[in-house]
Structure formats: structure tokens, C-alpha cells
Amino acid sequence: MNGLTKHQVIKMVNRYIGVSGGYLGTFSYRTHSDFYPEYCELDYEPDALEGTTRERFIHILSNAPPSDQAKILKGVVEYYPLGATQAPPSRTPELQAEILGWAANLSGSPAVTSPTLSPDFESTRRHLQDAETLIQSHGAHRAIDRVHTALHEFLRHECNRAGLPLDPKAKLNPAFKILREQHPAFRGKSSGDAEVRKIVRAFGGILEALNDVRNNASPAHPNETLKETEAMLAINAGHTILHYIHAKIARHESGGA
């Protein structure tokens, strides 16, 4: 696994932590030294290095192995939360999610990214952002409920937007079935259509399983939760289905086939 690029390191330093008057965020020499064991569970000694706090931090982060880089990134997000006093305007939820995505890749557990949704889906976007944050801060099993809610909300929104009849209490698979069978975006034929239809029909079973996982194997209820690998599988499956539906409808609305 490759480590962070120079661009990523500088982007996090300047845009997320923030530099003012030569100072790196709110770090002092002491708090910077305490940061590694307290927030990252790592044993680095910045006082042994020459230079400013910014220069020492960049040196440590740039030269750390990927697994340590992931811990430092997550430590920075915890140490410098969104909305904190003296936070730079560039410390946005989007940048935080991007940094946590870097950490996931460095840890060897990349997730399927969320699709770029329009402002009409602001609530769905927030659920997906919450899920990305939970994956990194507390583990994939804690994010299943957020992904389930985002997907459920998205399906209901698209049914309502297309004027399709939907029971207000409909779960994931019934909502998806109505879209698949009645939305004009899913009509017509193309190359490989029979095979693609098999995959799309299989999504129904996956959605049923996601609903069961959310209810019976996630912290949404007092359950014994999934292991991280299986939890990430469930989350990636949900993201993949959301990606497909969103792309299919967007292409139809833009006049594509």
C-alpha cells in the first residue's frame, strides 16, 4: 500500500489543520509531542527534530509507514473537529470525509465511495457523510444503519419524484422493485441486457439482506454486530446499488439511453 502523496500531506496541513503566523493549528511544542501517543497510539518524538511544529509534523507524517499515517490522519480529525474555534473555513465536512477516505485506503480497507448527489438529496448526503465518519471513528458495523437509512430515503425520494405509488411503510426491496418495474429509466434494451437484468434482480435479495442486517446485526438495535469485513461488505453493497440507481436515473433524465 502506497503512502500519502506530498499533495495530500500539504492539503491536510494547510486546508484542514490550518496554518497562521507560522503556527500549525493550535499545536504547541508540548501538545504536538503529546498528540501521537494520546490520539494515535504511536511513539513519535517531534522534539528530536529540528524546525517549526509544522515542519516537524510534515516530516513525521510524510515518513511514517502507511498504517501509521492512517492513525495520524484519524488522530488529526479527532483532535481538530469540524466547527472548532479557530478552524479555517476550508475545514469542511467534504474535506474531512476525503481525509478519512485516505485513512481507509492506507489501512487497507477502502470503501466504495458515495455518489455525488444533487442538493435535492441533502438529507441522504448527510446520512452518507455520517456513515463515512463512523466507519473511520468507530468501525464499519456502526455505519450500517446510516447507509441503510440513506438508501431507504433515496429510494423513497426517487419513487415520489417519479410519481410512483409507494406504501409509506415500504422497506428497501419493495421500493426498489417499484423503481425497477415502473420507472422509465429502467425500460428499453441494450447489449448484455439479459445478464444485467439478472444482476439487478439479485439486488432485491441483497436489499432484503441489508434490511435484516440492519435490524439483527447492527447497533440500530441491541444485537451482536457483524465483524468489520462483513460490515464493510454490507456497506459497499448498499453503496453499489445506490450508485447504479442514481446513475441510471440521471442518464435517463439527461436524455441518455
PDB file of N, CA and C in Angstrom, residues 7 77 129 168 175 223:
ATOM      1  N   HIS A   7       1.070  16.140  -2.095  1.00  0.00           N
ATOM      2  CA  HIS A   7      -0.137  16.968  -2.250  1.00  0.00           C
ATOM      3  C   HIS A   7      -1.123  16.712  -1.116  1.00  0.00           C
ATOM      4  N   VAL A  77      -8.269  14.262  12.751  1.00  0.00           N
ATOM      5  CA  VAL A  77      -9.713  14.512  12.653  1.00  0.00           C
ATOM      6  C   VAL A  77     -10.353  14.559  14.043  1.00  0.00           C
ATOM      7  N   GLN A 129     -22.426  10.917   4.647  1.00  0.00           N
ATOM      8  CA  GLN A 129     -21.256  11.527   5.287  1.00  0.00           C
ATOM      9  C   GLN A 129     -21.094  11.015   6.720  1.00  0.00           C
ATOM     10  N   PRO A 168     -46.204   4.070   2.308  1.00  0.00           N
ATOM     11  CA  PRO A 168     -45.327   4.841   3.208  1.00  0.00           C
ATOM     12  C   PRO A 168     -44.464   3.969   4.101  1.00  0.00           C
ATOM     13  N   ALA A 175     -39.540  -0.900  -2.378  1.00  0.00           N
ATOM     14  CA  ALA A 175     -39.320   0.402  -3.012  1.00  0.00           C
ATOM     15  C   ALA A 175     -38.463   0.250  -4.263  1.00  0.00           C
ATOM     16  N   ASN A 223     -27.991  -5.813  19.367  1.00  0.00           N
ATOM     17  CA  ASN A 223     -27.634  -7.040  18.655  1.00  0.00           C
ATOM     18  C   ASN A 223     -26.153  -7.341  18.818  1.00  0.00           C
TER      19      ASN A 223
END
